[in-house]
Coordinates of N, CA and C in Angstrom, one line a residue:
X1 N 0.7 -1.2 -0.1 CA -0.2 0.0 -0.2 C 1.1 1.2 0.3
X2 N 0.8 1.8 -0.9 CA 1.2 3.3 -1.1 C 1.1 4.1 -0.6
X3 N -0.5 5.0 -0.2 CA -1.0 6.0 0.1 C -0.9 7.1 -1.2
X4 N -1.0 6.6 -2.5 CA -1.6 7.3 -3.9 C -2.6 7.6 -3.9
X5 N -3.5 6.4 -3.2 CA -5.0 7.1 -3.8 C -5.0 8.5 -3.2
X6 N -5.8 9.7 -4.0 CA -6.6 10.7 -3.9 C -7.2 10.7 -2.4
X7 N -7.6 9.9 -1.8 CA -8.3 9.7 -0.6 C -7.5 9.9 1.0
X8 N -6.1 9.9 0.3 CA -5.0 10.3 1.3 C -5.2 11.5 1.2
X9 N -5.3 12.4 0.4 CA -5.5 14.0 0.3 C -6.5 14.8 0.8
X10 N -7.6 14.3 0.9 CA -8.5 14.7 2.1 C -7.9 15.6 3.4
X11 N -8.7 16.5 3.4 CA -8.4 16.5 4.7 C -9.7 16.8 5.4
X12 N -9.1 16.0 6.7 CA -10.2 15.8 8.0 C -10.5 16.5 8.5
X13 N -10.2 17.4 8.3 CA -10.7 18.8 9.0 C -12.3 19.5 8.4
X14 N -11.7 19.4 7.2 CA -13.0 20.4 6.4 C -13.7 19.2 5.5
X15 N -13.6 18.1 5.7 CA -14.3 17.0 4.9 C -15.5 16.6 5.6
X16 N -15.6 17.1 6.6 CA -16.8 17.0 7.5 C -18.0 18.0 6.9
X17 N -19.1 17.5 6.3 CA -19.6 18.1 5.9 C -20.4 19.5 6.6
X18 N -20.5 19.6 7.5 CA -20.5 21.2 8.4 C -19.3 22.1 8.0
X19 N -18.4 21.7 8.2 CA -17.2 22.3 7.9 C -16.6 22.5 6.5
X20 N -17.3 21.6 6.5 CA -17.0 21.7 4.0 C -17.8 22.9 4.0
X21 N -19.2 23.1 4.4 CA -20.3 23.8 4.3 C -19.7 25.4 4.6
X22 N -19.5 25.7 5.4 CA -18.7 27.0 5.9 C -17.9 27.3 5.3
X23 N -16.3 26.6 5.3 CA -15.6 27.0 4.5 C -15.8 27.2 3.0
X24 N -16.9 26.9 2.4 CA -17.0 26.7 0.8 C -17.8 28.1 0.9
X25 N -18.9 28.0 1.4 CA -19.1 29.6 1.9 C -18.3 30.6 2.1
X26 N -17.9 30.5 3.1 CA -16.5 31.6 2.7 C -15.5 32.0 1.9
X27 N -15.4 30.9 1.6 CA -14.5 30.8 0.3 C -15.2 31.7 -1.2
X28 N -16.8 32.3 -1.3 CA -17.1 33.4 -2.0 C -17.0 34.5 -1.6
X29 N -17.1 34.8 -0.7 CA -16.9 36.5 0.0 C -15.6 36.6 0.5
X30 N -15.8 38.2 1.2 CA -14.4 38.2 1.8 C -14.4 38.5 3.0
X31 N -15.8 38.1 3.4 CA -15.9 38.0 4.9 C -17.3 38.0 4.8
X32 N -18.3 37.3 6.2 CA -19.5 37.3 5.9 C -19.7 37.9 7.6
X33 N -20.9 38.3 8.4 CA -21.5 37.8 9.1 C -21.8 37.1 9.8
X34 N -21.6 36.5 11.1 CA -22.0 35.2 11.9 C -23.5 34.7 11.3
X35 N -24.2 35.5 11.3 CA -26.0 35.2 11.8 C -25.8 35.0 10.2
X36 N -25.1 35.6 9.3 CA -25.4 35.4 7.5 C -25.2 33.4 7.4
X37 N -23.8 33.6 8.0 CA -23.0 32.1 7.9 C -24.0 31.1 8.5
X38 N -24.4 31.6 9.9 CA -25.0 30.4 10.2 C -26.9 30.0 9.6
X39 N -27.4 31.3 9.1 CA -28.8 31.1 8.0 C -28.3 30.3 7.2
X40 N -26.8 30.5 6.7 CA -26.5 30.0 5.3 C -26.5 28.5 5.1
X41 N -25.6 28.1 6.2 CA -25.7 26.8 6.3 C -26.3 25.9 7.1
X42 N -27.6 26.7 7.7 CA -28.5 26.0 8.1 C -28.4 25.3 9.7
X43 N -27.4 25.9 10.4 CA -27.1 25.8 11.7 C -27.3 26.8 13.0
X44 N -27.5 25.8 14.0 CA -27.6 26.9 15.2 C -26.6 27.8 15.5
X45 N -26.7 28.7 16.2 CA -25.4 29.8 16.7 C -24.3 29.0 17.5
X46 N -24.9 28.1 18.6 CA -24.3 27.1 19.4 C -22.9 25.7 18.1
X47 N -23.9 25.4 17.4 CA -22.9 24.5 16.6 C -22.2 25.2 15.5
X48 N -22.4 26.7 15.3 CA -21.5 26.8 13.9 C -20.6 27.7 15.0
X49 N -20.3 28.0 16.2 CA -19.7 28.6 16.9 C -18.8 27.6 17.4
X50 N -19.1 26.3 17.1 CA -18.2 25.1 17.8 C -17.2 24.8 16.8
X51 N -18.0 25.1 15.4 CA -17.4 24.5 14.2 C -16.1 25.7 13.6
X52 N -16.5 26.9 14.1 CA -16.1 27.7 13.5 C -14.5 28.1 14.6
X53 N -14.8 27.4 15.6 CA -13.8 27.4 17.1 C -12.4 26.3 16.5
X54 N -13.1 25.2 15.5 CA -12.4 24.2 15.0 C -11.7 24.4 14.2
X55 N -12.2 25.3 13.7 CA -11.5 25.7 11.9 C -10.5 26.9 12.6
X56 N -10.6 28.0 13.2 CA -9.9 28.8 13.8 C -8.8 28.5 13.9
X57 N -9.0 27.5 15.0 CA -8.0 26.5 15.8 C -6.7 26.4 15.0
X58 N -7.1 25.9 13.4 CA -6.4 25.5 12.6 C -6.1 26.3 12.0
X59 N -6.5 27.6 12.1 CA -6.0 28.7 11.1 C -6.7 28.4 9.9
X60 N -7.5 28.3 9.6 CA -8.4 27.9 8.7 C -9.2 29.3 8.6
X61 N -9.9 29.7 9.4 CA -11.1 30.7 9.2 C -10.7 32.0 10.5
X62 N -10.6 33.2 10.1 CA -10.3 33.9 11.1 C -11.5 34.7 11.4
X63 N -11.7 35.2 13.1 CA -12.7 35.9 13.2 C -12.7 36.8 14.0
X64 N -13.4 38.1 13.5 CA -13.1 39.5 13.9 C -14.6 39.9 14.6
X65 N -14.4 40.2 15.8 CA -15.3 40.9 16.7 C -15.5 42.8 16.8
X66 N -16.6 42.9 16.6 CA -16.5 44.7 16.5 C -18.3 45.1 16.9
X67 N -18.4 46.4 16.9 CA -20.0 46.6 17.1 C -20.2 47.6 15.3
X68 N -21.6 47.2 15.9 CA -21.6 48.2 14.3 C -23.1 49.0 15.0
X69 N -22.9 50.3 15.5 CA -23.6 50.6 16.2 C -23.2 50.4 17.9
X70 N -24.2 50.1 18.1 CA -24.0 49.6 19.6 C -24.0 48.1 20.0
X71 N -24.3 47.6 19.0 CA -24.5 46.2 18.9 C -23.3 45.2 18.2
X72 N -22.8 44.0 18.9 CA -22.2 43.5 19.1 C -22.4 42.4 17.9
X73 N -20.9 42.4 17.0 CA -20.9 41.4 15.6 C -19.7 41.0 15.8
X74 N -20.1 39.5 15.0 CA -19.0 38.6 14.8 C -18.9 38.5 13.0
X75 N -17.6 38.8 12.8 CA -17.3 38.2 11.2 C -16.5 37.5 11.2
X76 N -17.0 36.2 10.1 CA -15.7 35.3 9.4 C -15.1 35.6 8.1
X77 N -13.8 35.0 8.0 CA -13.3 35.0 6.8 C -12.5 33.2 6.5
X78 N -12.4 33.6 5.6 CA -11.5 32.1 5.0 C -10.0 32.7 5.0
X79 N -9.3 32.1 5.9 CA -7.9 32.7 5.7 C -6.9 31.9 4.8
X80 N -6.0 32.6 4.2 CA -4.8 32.2 3.4 C -4.8 30.4 3.3
X81 N -4.7 30.1 4.5 CA -4.1 28.2 4.5 C -5.7 27.8 4.5
X82 N -6.6 27.8 4.8 CA -8.1 27.8 4.1 C -8.4 27.7 3.0
X83 N -7.9 28.9 2.3 CA -8.3 28.5 1.0 C -7.7 27.7 0.1
X84 N -6.3 27.4 0.9 CA -5.2 26.4 0.3 C -5.9 25.0 0.5
X85 N -6.0 24.8 1.8 CA -6.6 23.8 2.5 C -8.3 23.3 1.1
X86 N -8.8 24.3 0.9 CA -9.8 24.0 0.6 C -10.0 23.2 -0.8
X87 N -8.9 23.8 -1.4 CA -8.4 23.8 -3.1 C -7.8 22.5 -3.0
X88 N -7.1 22.0 -2.1 CA -6.4 20.8 -1.8 C -7.8 19.4 -2.2
X89 N -8.6 19.9 -1.1 CA -9.5 18.8 -0.6 C -10.1 19.1 -1.8
X90 N -11.2 19.7 -2.5 CA -11.8 19.7 -3.8 C -10.9 18.9 -5.1
X91 N -9.5 19.4 -5.1 CA -8.8 18.2 -6.1 C -8.7 17.1 -5.8
X92 N -8.7 16.8 -4.8 CA -9.1 15.6 -3.8 C -10.5 14.8 -4.3
X93 N -10.8 15.3 -4.2 CA -12.4 14.7 -4.4 C -12.6 14.7 -5.8
X94 N -11.8 15.7 -6.4 CA -12.1 15.4 -8.1 C -11.7 14.1 -8.9
X95 N -10.5 14.0 -8.2 CA -10.0 13.0 -8.7 C -10.7 11.4 -8.1
X96 N -10.9 11.8 -7.1 CA -11.8 10.5 -6.2 C -13.0 10.1 -7.3
X97 N -13.5 11.5 -7.7 CA -15.2 11.3 -8.2 C -14.4 11.0 -10.1
X98 N -13.7 11.4 -10.4 CA -13.2 11.0 -11.7 C -12.3 9.5 -12.1
X99 N -12.2 8.5 -10.7 CA -12.0 7.9 -10.9 C -10.2 7.8 -11.0
X100 N -9.4 8.8 -10.4 CA -8.3 8.3 -10.7 C -7.4 7.7 -9.6
X101 N -6.5 7.1 -9.5 CA -6.1 6.3 -8.3 C -4.6 6.5 -7.8
X102 N -4.3 7.9 -8.8 CA -2.9 8.1 -7.7 C -3.2 9.9 -8.0

């Protein structure tokens, strides 16, 4: 066994459907407000917060807190490391779907 199959290039952190949804959504924007991401990927705030914490810990997502007027807001963005990880992950998925074994 050589480990050449493309499945070995899948990123286990973003392979989970919820985290993949978050990263894919963020890949299309510069940054997004937490509530917008929550609604787009159909999660509770608590579930999104947990997943974002894992992605932030890995350096895939950045979290910025601030205010709009007097209301606190949280913005999420895909970090360059996260963009690279998503690109590699999608390339591995494409290779698997196309039946490539290396």
